[in-house]
Amino acid sequence: MTQLAELSSKFRHVRLVLARDKEHPEGDPHEGYDLLVPLDDNGHLDPIEWKDKQDLCRVRRFRAKGEDLIGVLRRKPGGQWYFDYAQGKSDDEIVFKLSDERFVQGEYLSVRNGGVMHPYRITLVEKP
């Protein structure tokens, strides 16, 4: 379990919820992600802080039905970010252009899960 004392002042709890798409015309507030990630002053992911504290950068995927998945935020050698839940690539979820995204309430980002890209809305950015 992450101890708050280990986190730098850059860390934020970010909540993403499923936004409207073809399969979910109303979106779904019961499907999404909770992230614990370091952000810079402009709300972008801080890759230097991430590299130093990778083990603290957590991901929790939640769904209305089924168990939560707990994982970590990882980065491939080419710079692509993904959520990693277990060894191997079969469960990895790619986050589209995460390096370019600003974590600001009301903004959107896309995550590829189950082989399909889905939009998520940022509903919360706060100190843990």
PDB file of N, CA, C and O in Angstrom, residues 1-14 35-39 49-50 52-58 126-128:
ATOM      1  N   MET A   1       0.851  -1.187   0.000  1.00  0.00           N
ATOM      2  CA  MET A   1       0.000   0.000   0.000  1.00  0.00           C
ATOM      3  C   MET A   1       0.893   1.245   0.000  1.00  0.00           C
ATOM      4  O   MET A   1       1.870   1.326   0.720  1.00  0.00           O
ATOM      5  N   THR A   2       0.532   2.233  -0.793  1.00  0.00           N
ATOM      6  CA  THR A   2       1.305   3.459  -0.912  1.00  0.00           C
ATOM      7  C   THR A   2       1.138   4.310   0.349  1.00  0.00           C
ATOM      8  O   THR A   2       0.030   4.553   0.800  1.00  0.00           O
ATOM      9  N   GLN A   3       2.254   4.750   0.879  1.00  0.00           N
ATOM     10  CA  GLN A   3       2.228   5.650   2.023  1.00  0.00           C
ATOM     11  C   GLN A   3       2.246   7.085   1.493  1.00  0.00           C
ATOM     12  O   GLN A   3       3.079   7.427   0.667  1.00  0.00           O
ATOM     13  N   LEU A   4       1.340   7.917   1.942  1.00  0.00           N
ATOM     14  CA  LEU A   4       1.277   9.300   1.469  1.00  0.00           C
ATOM     15  C   LEU A   4       2.575  10.047   1.710  1.00  0.00           C
ATOM     16  O   LEU A   4       2.946  10.912   0.933  1.00  0.00           O
ATOM     17  N   ALA A   5       3.308   9.698   2.755  1.00  0.00           N
ATOM     18  CA  ALA A   5       4.564  10.375   3.061  1.00  0.00           C
ATOM     19  C   ALA A   5       5.610  10.153   1.963  1.00  0.00           C
ATOM     20  O   ALA A   5       6.515  10.958   1.798  1.00  0.00           O
ATOM     21  N   GLU A   6       5.480   9.066   1.190  1.00  0.00           N
ATOM     22  CA  GLU A   6       6.425   8.767   0.125  1.00  0.00           C
ATOM     23  C   GLU A   6       6.182   9.609  -1.122  1.00  0.00           C
ATOM     24  O   GLU A   6       7.045   9.711  -1.985  1.00  0.00           O
ATOM     25  N   LEU A   7       5.001  10.182  -1.247  1.00  0.00           N
ATOM     26  CA  LEU A   7       4.624  10.926  -2.443  1.00  0.00           C
ATOM     27  C   LEU A   7       5.183  12.345  -2.395  1.00  0.00           C
ATOM     28  O   LEU A   7       5.146  12.996  -1.366  1.00  0.00           O
ATOM     29  N   SER A   8       5.639  12.824  -3.527  1.00  0.00           N
ATOM     30  CA  SER A   8       6.064  14.221  -3.609  1.00  0.00           C
ATOM     31  C   SER A   8       4.821  15.101  -3.760  1.00  0.00           C
ATOM     32  O   SER A   8       3.717  14.604  -3.986  1.00  0.00           O
ATOM     33  N   SER A   9       5.007  16.398  -3.681  1.00  0.00           N
ATOM     34  CA  SER A   9       3.891  17.338  -3.807  1.00  0.00           C
ATOM     35  C   SER A   9       3.325  17.355  -5.225  1.00  0.00           C
ATOM     36  O   SER A   9       2.264  17.927  -5.454  1.00  0.00           O
ATOM     37  N   LYS A  10       3.988  16.729  -6.169  1.00  0.00           N
ATOM     38  CA  LYS A  10       3.517  16.685  -7.562  1.00  0.00           C
ATOM     39  C   LYS A  10       2.427  15.636  -7.789  1.00  0.00           C
ATOM     40  O   LYS A  10       1.733  15.683  -8.798  1.00  0.00           O
ATOM     41  N   PHE A  11       2.287  14.705  -6.872  1.00  0.00           N
ATOM     42  CA  PHE A  11       1.333  13.619  -7.095  1.00  0.00           C
ATOM     43  C   PHE A  11      -0.108  14.094  -6.959  1.00  0.00           C
ATOM     44  O   PHE A  11      -0.433  14.914  -6.098  1.00  0.00           O
ATOM     45  N   ARG A  12      -0.947  13.530  -7.856  1.00  0.00           N
ATOM     46  CA  ARG A  12      -2.370  13.833  -7.854  1.00  0.00           C
ATOM     47  C   ARG A  12      -3.175  12.557  -8.030  1.00  0.00           C
ATOM     48  O   ARG A  12      -2.733  11.619  -8.695  1.00  0.00           O
ATOM     49  N   HIS A  13      -4.350  12.556  -7.421  1.00  0.00           N
ATOM     50  CA  HIS A  13      -5.337  11.509  -7.683  1.00  0.00           C
ATOM     51  C   HIS A  13      -6.172  12.023  -8.846  1.00  0.00           C
ATOM     52  O   HIS A  13      -6.742  13.118  -8.777  1.00  0.00           O
ATOM     53  N   VAL A  14      -6.232  11.248  -9.919  1.00  0.00           N
ATOM     54  CA  VAL A  14      -6.984  11.618 -11.112  1.00  0.00           C
ATOM     55  C   VAL A  14      -8.036  10.546 -11.352  1.00  0.00           C
ATOM     56  O   VAL A  14      -7.728   9.355 -11.339  1.00  0.00           O
ATOM     57  N   LEU A  35      -6.171   7.115 -10.995  1.00  0.00           N
ATOM     58  CA  LEU A  35      -4.728   7.165 -11.192  1.00  0.00           C
ATOM     59  C   LEU A  35      -4.084   7.916 -10.044  1.00  0.00           C
ATOM     60  O   LEU A  35      -4.650   8.878  -9.519  1.00  0.00           O
ATOM     61  N   LEU A  36      -2.892   7.513  -9.697  1.00  0.00           N
ATOM     62  CA  LEU A  36      -2.045   8.251  -8.765  1.00  0.00           C
ATOM     63  C   LEU A  36      -0.775   8.551  -9.551  1.00  0.00           C
ATOM     64  O   LEU A  36       0.033   7.648  -9.794  1.00  0.00           O
ATOM     65  N   VAL A  37      -0.649   9.802 -10.017  1.00  0.00           N
ATOM     66  CA  VAL A  37       0.433  10.171 -10.938  1.00  0.00           C
ATOM     67  C   VAL A  37       1.008  11.540 -10.591  1.00  0.00           C
ATOM     68  O   VAL A  37       0.309  12.391 -10.059  1.00  0.00           O
ATOM     69  N   PRO A  38       2.290  11.763 -10.946  1.00  0.00           N
ATOM     70  CA  PRO A  38       2.893  13.084 -10.728  1.00  0.00           C
ATOM     71  C   PRO A  38       2.612  13.995 -11.930  1.00  0.00           C
ATOM     72  O   PRO A  38       2.772  13.599 -13.077  1.00  0.00           O
ATOM     73  N   LEU A  39       2.192  15.218 -11.634  1.00  0.00           N
ATOM     74  CA  LEU A  39       1.905  16.193 -12.682  1.00  0.00           C
ATOM     75  C   LEU A  39       2.801  17.410 -12.506  1.00  0.00           C
ATOM     76  O   LEU A  39       3.133  17.793 -11.387  1.00  0.00           O
ATOM     77  N   GLU A  49       9.676  12.807 -12.640  1.00  0.00           N
ATOM     78  CA  GLU A  49       9.160  12.353 -11.339  1.00  0.00           C
ATOM     79  C   GLU A  49       8.637  10.921 -11.448  1.00  0.00           C
ATOM     80  O   GLU A  49       8.827  10.111 -10.547  1.00  0.00           O
ATOM     81  N   TRP A  50       7.963  10.613 -12.565  1.00  0.00           N
ATOM     82  CA  TRP A  50       7.480   9.245 -12.781  1.00  0.00           C
ATOM     83  C   TRP A  50       8.645   8.261 -12.756  1.00  0.00           C
ATOM     84  O   TRP A  50       8.568   7.229 -12.100  1.00  0.00           O
ATOM     85  N   ASP A  52      11.498   8.439 -11.344  1.00  0.00           N
ATOM     86  CA  ASP A  52      12.064   8.309 -10.002  1.00  0.00           C
ATOM     87  C   ASP A  52      11.136   7.546  -9.054  1.00  0.00           C
ATOM     88  O   ASP A  52      11.601   6.903  -8.117  1.00  0.00           O
ATOM     89  N   LYS A  53       9.826   7.603  -9.290  1.00  0.00           N
ATOM     90  CA  LYS A  53       8.865   7.018  -8.355  1.00  0.00           C
ATOM     91  C   LYS A  53       7.856   6.119  -9.071  1.00  0.00           C
ATOM     92  O   LYS A  53       6.667   6.105  -8.736  1.00  0.00           O
ATOM     93  N   GLN A  54       8.343   5.347 -10.053  1.00  0.00           N
ATOM     94  CA  GLN A  54       7.459   4.494 -10.856  1.00  0.00           C
ATOM     95  C   GLN A  54       6.576   3.573 -10.028  1.00  0.00           C
ATOM     96  O   GLN A  54       5.409   3.374 -10.351  1.00  0.00           O
ATOM     97  N   ASP A  55       7.154   3.017  -8.980  1.00  0.00           N
ATOM     98  CA  ASP A  55       6.401   2.055  -8.172  1.00  0.00           C
ATOM     99  C   ASP A  55       5.224   2.691  -7.434  1.00  0.00           C
ATOM    100  O   ASP A  55       4.324   1.994  -6.967  1.00  0.00           O
ATOM    101  N   LEU A  56       5.180   4.006  -7.336  1.00  0.00           N
ATOM    102  CA  LEU A  56       4.081   4.698  -6.661  1.00  0.00           C
ATOM    103  C   LEU A  56       2.981   5.148  -7.630  1.00  0.00           C
ATOM    104  O   LEU A  56       1.921   5.592  -7.199  1.00  0.00           O
ATOM    105  N   CYS A  57       3.241   5.051  -8.929  1.00  0.00           N
ATOM    106  CA  CYS A  57       2.285   5.508  -9.952  1.00  0.00           C
ATOM    107  C   CYS A  57       1.284   4.395 -10.221  1.00  0.00           C
ATOM    108  O   CYS A  57       1.488   3.524 -11.064  1.00  0.00           O
ATOM    109  N   ARG A  58       0.203   4.439  -9.507  1.00  0.00           N
ATOM    110  CA  ARG A  58      -0.774   3.346  -9.499  1.00  0.00           C
ATOM    111  C   ARG A  58      -1.969   3.632 -10.391  1.00  0.00           C
ATOM    112  O   ARG A  58      -2.322   4.781 -10.644  1.00  0.00           O
ATOM    113  N   GLU A 126      -6.971  15.957  -7.836  1.00  0.00           N
ATOM    114  CA  GLU A 126      -6.795  16.497  -6.492  1.00  0.00           C
ATOM    115  C   GLU A 126      -5.571  15.887  -5.832  1.00  0.00           C
ATOM    116  O   GLU A 126      -5.082  14.837  -6.235  1.00  0.00           O
ATOM    117  N   LYS A 127      -5.080  16.576  -4.795  1.00  0.00           N
ATOM    118  CA  LYS A 127      -3.986  16.022  -4.010  1.00  0.00           C
ATOM    119  C   LYS A 127      -4.503  14.798  -3.259  1.00  0.00           C
ATOM    120  O   LYS A 127      -5.627  14.825  -2.760  1.00  0.00           O
ATOM    121  N   PRO A 128      -3.678  13.757  -3.188  1.00  0.00           N
ATOM    122  CA  PRO A 128      -4.135  12.547  -2.488  1.00  0.00           C
ATOM    123  C   PRO A 128      -4.198  12.764  -0.975  1.00  0.00           C
ATOM    124  O   PRO A 128      -3.647  13.665  -0.441  1.00  0.00           O
TER     125      PRO A 128
END
